[in-house]
Structure formats: C-alpha cells, structure tokens
C-alpha cells in the first residue's frame, strides 16, 4: 500500500470508532475530524491517484463530512428517557460488528490488490528505457485473417544510464486499461481486479542518456511466457541493467498479454488451439523468427542509431538471451538456431521447439532454471491432457547439463515465481512455498553470475561454488 493510502485508512478507522463509540462530540471536533479525513483523501488523490479498492475509505471521508453538516443544522436535543440497557447492549454489539466489518473490508481490498513496488536495483547504474515499433515486411502475420498483415512487434530496450540521469520515470504499463483487459483474459478474473497496475512505477527513466562508464555493454534478449509480456520480468531486467547490461524485451504480438502500438492500435491476446506437442513445437518457430528479426534490428541500432544513443554502445560480440516459460523454450531454440546468441537461460520453460538438445549437449553455455513443482509435473502423467508430460516432454530434458551446462531447481516455487505476476496480489504469493523476495534474489543472483562469467569474462561467484543439493535449491552440472 502507498503512504497516503495507509494514513487515510488508519485515520478513517479511528475516526469511525470515535464517531460510533464516543459521546459528547462537539461541532468543533466533528469539523476537525471530518476536515482532516477529506484533506487526506484529496492529498492521496492528487499525489498517488484514486482507485476503486480504496472506495470504503473514501466513503467514510464523505460520511464524516455529511455527519458534520447534519449536526451543524440540527437543533439541540432535549433530555429524554434513557434507552433500556438491553437495547444499549444490542446497539453496542451492532456498532462494534459494523466497525469490524468496515475495517476488514477497507483494509483487505487495497492489500489484496496492491500498487506494488519494485526493489531498488543493487547495481551502480541508473536505468534508461526506450520503446520501438518494428515491422518485419518479409513475414506475414499468421494470427490475423487479413492476408496483407505483416508481423509487427513492440520492443522495449532497457540500458545503463548515467548516475546523474533525470527525467520521467516510466510506468509499468503504457496503457493500463488495455493491459487490465489482457490480464483479465490471461488469469480469467474480472478486469476490475487489475486496474491498480496503472499506478505501478518502475525505476527506468524514459529516453535517458546512456552511461559512459564503459565503451559498450553486453546485450540480452528477453522473451516472455505465453500470454505474458515484455515487462513481466521487470524485477530481473532492472537488476541486470543496473549491473551493466542492455536488455531487449520482445512482445510476441497476439501471444502476449496485449500489445499497444504508438498510434493507439491494440493487438489483443489470441488464444491458439493447441492439440498436441507438435502444435507447440511448430508455433514456437514464429517466436524464434521474432527473436532473429529483433536481433537484426538491434544490430542496425548498434551500427547506426538515428538517435545516436546506441551507436557503438552495444557489444554485439557478447549477446545472450533469457526467457520465461514459452519464452524460455524460445531462448533455448534461438541458442541452437542463431550463432549470434552466445549464451542462454531458460526459466521454467518446457523444451518445446523444432530442435532437440543433442546427446552431446548444446555446445554453448546454457542454464536451465526450474521450479521444483514444475519438475514434479514433468515427471508425472496427466490424465486427459493432450500432452503426456512424462512420455513426450521428460525425455527432452535428458541432455540439459551435457557439455558442462547447468540446471538449477528452486525449492518451494511455482511457475509464476519467475515473474512479476506474483507481486500482483498476496493471494498469488500464498501459492508459493517461500517468500517471493528470496526467490527473486536467487533468480537475480544466479542469472547475473551466469551472464557475468560468459559475457563479461568474470569468475563465478556462485554457480560453480554451489553445485549439488542445498536447502533452497539444487544445481545439477556435468
């Protein structure tokens, strides 16, 4: 919860108790109490922005003001008969119950639907960001009925910014309404529950000057999960950028939560009819081609950026890729398909795609990160599912660590532990077996250690030192 939300809620709960249970309230005290409540509500609205989850708190601010007006206009009451004691006790119980219910609802709504924040990145760099709309005229868009449509992608680049960089901080989502609609379809929950994402901010500064501390920076492509989006791993992207990486996030149009183009067009999520593992393998090839196309465009920026931001500043000899879920599978596929990608991390992605890991291994540095619950699912036979995980998927994992690669399994985690989605509500966090902050730290520390070693030629700090079983994770390595 945000600062003024907390202050307003606490004050209004105390104000409600005072109104209901304290006698001998003067007009002056009513004026002060209702006035403070309204002022706090206005400050909250102006500074933080109002949202529907705070409606119970707003209602009490208005009720307190109305009670003051009514009290001001009412005539002095004459002394009368005192109510029966039994009636007073019933009234007290009802008032107490009303206070408890109001307080519970008023506090629960903004807590369950928070305006969450991202931890401050630990690196020495600030973060800059810029967004591009790139169209691949060589490829038809196969997910729309219009035969003239070409594949068009929204791409966001995060990069190290100077320590003195200042400017507008980027919102988590460019169009809160469109993404709330997308999340509603993605999670199958009412759209209203996702309206608070419009208030979530990042640490990235729009169009900031790139840092001059290093002549160039390694480049990492990021591919989201099926129905996810390029911002879904902001907790990880910002951390990597603060330590000297340029991260290029791809929205895989019509397979992402939503894509919002600069001219206002919205490409919604289109759920494809998947009937077999072959369907998933074939569909993934479009994502592989997306990554190759984006890498082509990044090379153009590195050679001659019209804005002169990235010209000569992207180290195209040290390029890696990482992704979550279906995007993790894409990272593995691109590592095998494109010589420009030197290293890759697959975060809890089933190994879908047209290329299988060879018996001798990938021949390039690779790291698999998995939730223990996902590994358990892969090792089981699912009744009624179009894909038999144990029979069709498990064999694909046999060669992950061949050739000296790594497989890290995080204990007490789930598929969404690798994304920001866990932060959307404490209800999602309750599904995890551990504190999500601890999981984020492990993901960030070990992914950075992996990339630092292979793209920056730094010695391992963690991976090689922690091979084997540990309370929080297991690292397998041939």
Coordinates of N, CA and C in Angstrom, one line a residue, residues 232-334:
X232 N 7.1 -8.4 -18.0 CA 6.7 -9.3 -16.9 C 7.8 -9.7 -16.0
X233 N 9.1 -9.4 -16.4 CA 10.2 -9.7 -15.5 C 11.0 -8.5 -15.2
X234 N 10.3 -7.4 -14.9 CA 10.9 -6.1 -14.6 C 11.8 -6.3 -13.3
X235 N 11.5 -7.1 -12.4 CA 12.3 -7.3 -11.2 C 13.7 -7.8 -11.6
X236 N 13.8 -8.6 -12.6 CA 15.0 -9.1 -13.1 C 15.8 -8.3 -14.1
X237 N 15.0 -7.7 -15.0 CA 15.5 -6.8 -16.1 C 16.3 -5.6 -15.4
X238 N 15.6 -5.0 -14.5 CA 16.2 -3.8 -13.9 C 17.5 -4.1 -13.1
X239 N 17.5 -5.3 -12.5 CA 18.7 -5.7 -11.8 C 19.9 -5.9 -12.7
X240 N 19.6 -6.6 -13.8 CA 20.7 -6.8 -14.8 C 21.2 -5.5 -15.4
X241 N 20.3 -4.7 -15.8 CA 20.7 -3.4 -16.4 C 21.5 -2.6 -15.4
X242 N 21.1 -2.6 -14.2 CA 21.9 -1.8 -13.2 C 23.3 -2.3 -13.0
X243 N 23.6 -3.5 -13.5 CA 24.9 -4.1 -13.4 C 25.6 -4.1 -14.8
X244 N 25.1 -3.3 -15.7 CA 25.8 -3.1 -16.9 C 25.4 -3.9 -18.1
X245 N 24.1 -4.2 -18.2 CA 23.6 -5.0 -19.4 C 22.6 -4.1 -20.1
X246 N 22.5 -4.3 -21.5 CA 21.4 -3.8 -22.2 C 20.4 -4.9 -22.5
X247 N 19.2 -4.7 -22.1 CA 18.2 -5.8 -22.2 C 17.1 -5.4 -23.2
X248 N 16.8 -6.3 -24.1 CA 15.9 -6.0 -25.2 C 14.7 -6.9 -25.0
X249 N 13.5 -6.4 -24.6 CA 12.3 -7.1 -24.4 C 11.4 -7.2 -25.6
X250 N 10.9 -8.3 -25.9 CA 10.1 -8.5 -27.1 C 8.6 -8.9 -26.7
X251 N 7.7 -8.1 -27.3 CA 6.3 -8.6 -27.1 C 6.0 -9.4 -28.4
X252 N 5.7 -10.7 -28.2 CA 5.3 -11.6 -29.3 C 3.8 -11.3 -29.6
X253 N 3.6 -10.5 -30.5 CA 2.2 -10.0 -30.8 C 1.2 -11.1 -31.0
X254 N 0.0 -10.8 -30.3 CA -1.1 -11.7 -30.3 C -0.9 -13.0 -29.4
X255 N 0.3 -13.2 -29.0 CA 0.6 -14.2 -28.0 C 0.9 -13.6 -26.7
X256 N 1.0 -12.3 -26.6 CA 1.3 -11.6 -25.4 C 0.0 -11.1 -24.7
X257 N 0.2 -10.7 -23.5 CA -1.0 -10.2 -22.7 C -1.8 -9.2 -23.6
X258 N -1.1 -8.3 -24.2 CA -1.6 -7.3 -25.2 C -0.4 -6.6 -25.7
X259 N -0.5 -6.0 -26.9 CA 0.5 -5.2 -27.5 C -0.2 -3.8 -27.9
X260 N 0.4 -2.7 -27.4 CA -0.2 -1.4 -27.6 C 0.8 -0.7 -28.5
X261 N 0.4 -0.3 -29.7 CA 1.3 0.4 -30.7 C 1.2 1.9 -30.5
X262 N 2.2 2.6 -30.9 CA 2.2 4.1 -30.7 C 1.1 4.8 -31.3
X263 N 0.4 4.3 -32.3 CA -0.7 5.0 -32.9 C -2.0 4.7 -32.3
X264 N -1.9 3.9 -31.1 CA -3.1 3.6 -30.4 C -3.8 2.2 -30.7
X265 N -3.3 1.6 -31.7 CA -3.8 0.2 -32.1 C -3.5 -0.7 -30.9
X266 N -4.4 -1.6 -30.6 CA -4.2 -2.6 -29.6 C -4.3 -4.0 -30.2
X267 N -3.3 -4.8 -30.1 CA -3.3 -6.2 -30.6 C -3.6 -7.1 -29.4
X268 N -4.8 -7.6 -29.3 CA -5.2 -8.4 -28.1 C -4.6 -9.8 -28.1
X269 N -4.7 -10.4 -26.9 CA -4.2 -11.8 -26.8 C -5.2 -12.7 -27.6
X270 N -4.6 -13.6 -28.5 CA -5.4 -14.6 -29.2 C -5.0 -15.9 -28.7
X271 N -5.9 -16.7 -28.1 CA -5.5 -18.0 -27.6 C -5.6 -19.0 -28.8
X272 N -4.5 -19.7 -29.0 CA -4.4 -20.6 -30.2 C -4.9 -22.0 -29.7
X273 N -5.5 -22.7 -30.7 CA -6.0 -24.1 -30.4 C -4.8 -25.0 -30.5
X274 N -4.4 -25.4 -29.3 CA -3.2 -26.4 -29.2 C -3.7 -27.8 -28.8
X275 N -3.5 -28.7 -29.7 CA -4.0 -30.1 -29.5 C -2.9 -31.1 -29.3
X276 N -1.6 -30.7 -29.5 CA -0.5 -31.7 -29.3 C 0.8 -31.0 -29.1
X277 N 1.8 -31.7 -28.7 CA 3.1 -31.1 -28.5 C 3.7 -30.7 -29.9
X278 N 3.3 -31.3 -30.9 CA 3.7 -30.8 -32.3 C 3.2 -29.4 -32.6
X279 N 2.0 -29.1 -32.2 CA 1.4 -27.8 -32.4 C 2.3 -26.8 -31.6
X280 N 2.7 -27.1 -30.4 CA 3.5 -26.2 -29.6 C 4.9 -26.0 -30.2
X281 N 5.4 -27.1 -30.7 CA 6.8 -27.1 -31.4 C 6.7 -26.2 -32.6
X282 N 5.7 -26.3 -33.4 CA 5.6 -25.5 -34.6 C 5.3 -24.1 -34.4
X283 N 4.4 -23.8 -33.4 CA 4.1 -22.4 -33.1 C 5.3 -21.7 -32.6
X284 N 6.2 -22.4 -31.9 CA 7.4 -21.7 -31.3 C 8.3 -21.1 -32.4
X285 N 8.2 -21.7 -33.6 CA 9.1 -21.2 -34.6 C 8.9 -19.8 -35.0
X286 N 7.6 -19.3 -34.8 CA 7.3 -17.9 -35.1 C 8.1 -17.0 -34.0
X287 N 8.1 -17.5 -32.8 CA 8.8 -16.7 -31.8 C 10.3 -16.7 -32.0
X288 N 10.9 -17.8 -32.5 CA 12.3 -17.9 -32.9 C 12.6 -16.8 -34.0
X289 N 11.7 -16.8 -35.0 CA 11.9 -15.8 -36.1 C 11.7 -14.4 -35.5
X290 N 10.8 -14.2 -34.5 CA 10.7 -12.9 -33.9 C 12.0 -12.4 -33.3
X291 N 12.7 -13.3 -32.6 CA 13.9 -13.0 -31.9 C 15.0 -12.7 -32.9
X292 N 15.1 -13.5 -34.0 CA 16.1 -13.2 -35.0 C 15.9 -11.9 -35.7
X293 N 14.6 -11.5 -36.0 CA 14.3 -10.3 -36.6 C 14.7 -9.1 -35.6
X294 N 14.3 -9.2 -34.4 CA 14.7 -8.2 -33.4 C 16.2 -8.1 -33.3
X295 N 16.9 -9.2 -33.3 CA 18.4 -9.1 -33.3 C 18.9 -8.4 -34.5
X296 N 18.3 -8.6 -35.6 CA 18.7 -7.9 -36.8 C 18.6 -6.4 -36.6
X297 N 17.4 -5.9 -36.1 CA 17.2 -4.5 -35.8 C 18.1 -4.0 -34.8
X298 N 18.4 -4.7 -33.8 CA 19.4 -4.3 -32.8 C 20.8 -4.1 -33.4
X299 N 21.1 -4.9 -34.3 CA 22.4 -4.8 -34.9 C 22.5 -3.4 -35.7
X300 N 21.3 -3.1 -36.3 CA 21.3 -1.8 -37.0 C 21.4 -0.6 -36.1
X301 N 20.8 -0.7 -34.9 CA 20.9 0.3 -33.9 C 22.4 0.4 -33.4
X302 N 23.0 -0.7 -33.2 CA 24.4 -0.7 -32.8 C 25.3 -0.1 -33.8
X303 N 25.0 -0.3 -35.1 CA 25.8 0.3 -36.1 C 25.6 1.8 -36.4
X304 N 24.3 2.1 -36.4 CA 23.9 3.5 -36.7 C 22.5 3.8 -36.2
X305 N 22.5 4.2 -34.9 CA 21.2 4.6 -34.3 C 20.9 6.0 -34.7
X306 N 19.7 6.2 -35.3 CA 19.3 7.6 -35.7 C 19.3 8.6 -34.6
X307 N 19.0 8.1 -33.4 CA 19.1 8.9 -32.2 C 20.5 9.0 -31.5
X308 N 21.4 8.3 -32.1 CA 22.8 8.2 -31.6 C 22.9 7.8 -30.2
X309 N 21.9 7.1 -29.7 CA 22.0 6.6 -28.3 C 22.9 5.3 -28.3
X310 N 22.6 4.4 -29.2 CA 23.2 3.0 -29.1 C 24.3 2.8 -30.1
X311 N 24.6 3.8 -31.0 CA 25.7 3.6 -32.0 C 27.0 3.3 -31.3
X312 N 27.6 2.2 -31.6 CA 28.8 1.8 -31.0 C 28.8 1.4 -29.5
X313 N 27.6 1.4 -28.9 CA 27.5 1.2 -27.5 C 27.0 -0.2 -27.1
X314 N 26.6 -1.0 -28.1 CA 26.1 -2.3 -27.9 C 27.2 -3.3 -28.3
X315 N 27.6 -4.1 -27.4 CA 28.6 -5.1 -27.6 C 28.0 -6.3 -28.3
X316 N 28.0 -6.3 -29.6 CA 27.3 -7.4 -30.4 C 28.1 -8.7 -30.5
X317 N 29.3 -8.7 -29.9 CA 30.1 -9.9 -29.8 C 29.8 -10.7 -28.5
X318 N 29.0 -10.0 -27.7 CA 28.7 -10.7 -26.4 C 27.1 -10.5 -26.2
X319 N 26.4 -11.4 -26.9 CA 24.9 -11.3 -26.8 C 24.4 -12.6 -26.3
X320 N 23.5 -12.5 -25.3 CA 22.8 -13.6 -24.7 C 21.3 -13.5 -24.8
X321 N 20.6 -14.5 -24.3 CA 19.1 -14.5 -24.3 C 18.6 -15.2 -23.1
X322 N 17.5 -14.7 -22.6 CA 16.8 -15.4 -21.5 C 15.3 -15.2 -21.7
X323 N 14.6 -16.2 -21.1 CA 13.1 -16.1 -21.3 C 12.4 -17.0 -20.2
X324 N 11.1 -16.7 -20.1 CA 10.3 -17.5 -19.1 C 9.3 -18.4 -19.9
X325 N 9.1 -19.6 -19.4 CA 8.1 -20.5 -19.9 C 8.3 -20.7 -21.4
X326 N 7.3 -20.3 -22.2 CA 7.4 -20.5 -23.7 C 8.6 -19.6 -24.2
X327 N 8.8 -18.5 -23.6 CA 9.9 -17.7 -24.0 C 11.2 -18.3 -23.6
X328 N 11.2 -19.1 -22.5 CA 12.4 -19.9 -22.1 C 12.7 -20.9 -23.2
X329 N 11.7 -21.6 -23.7 CA 11.8 -22.5 -24.7 C 12.4 -21.8 -26.0
X330 N 11.9 -20.6 -26.2 CA 12.4 -19.8 -27.4 C 13.9 -19.5 -27.2
X331 N 14.3 -19.2 -26.0 CA 15.7 -18.9 -25.8 C 16.6 -20.1 -26.1
X332 N 16.1 -21.2 -25.7 CA 16.9 -22.5 -26.0 C 16.9 -22.7 -27.5
X333 N 15.8 -22.5 -28.2 CA 15.8 -22.7 -29.6 C 16.7 -21.7 -30.4
X334 N 16.6 -20.5 -30.0 CA 17.4 -19.4 -30.6 C 18.9 -19.7 -30.4

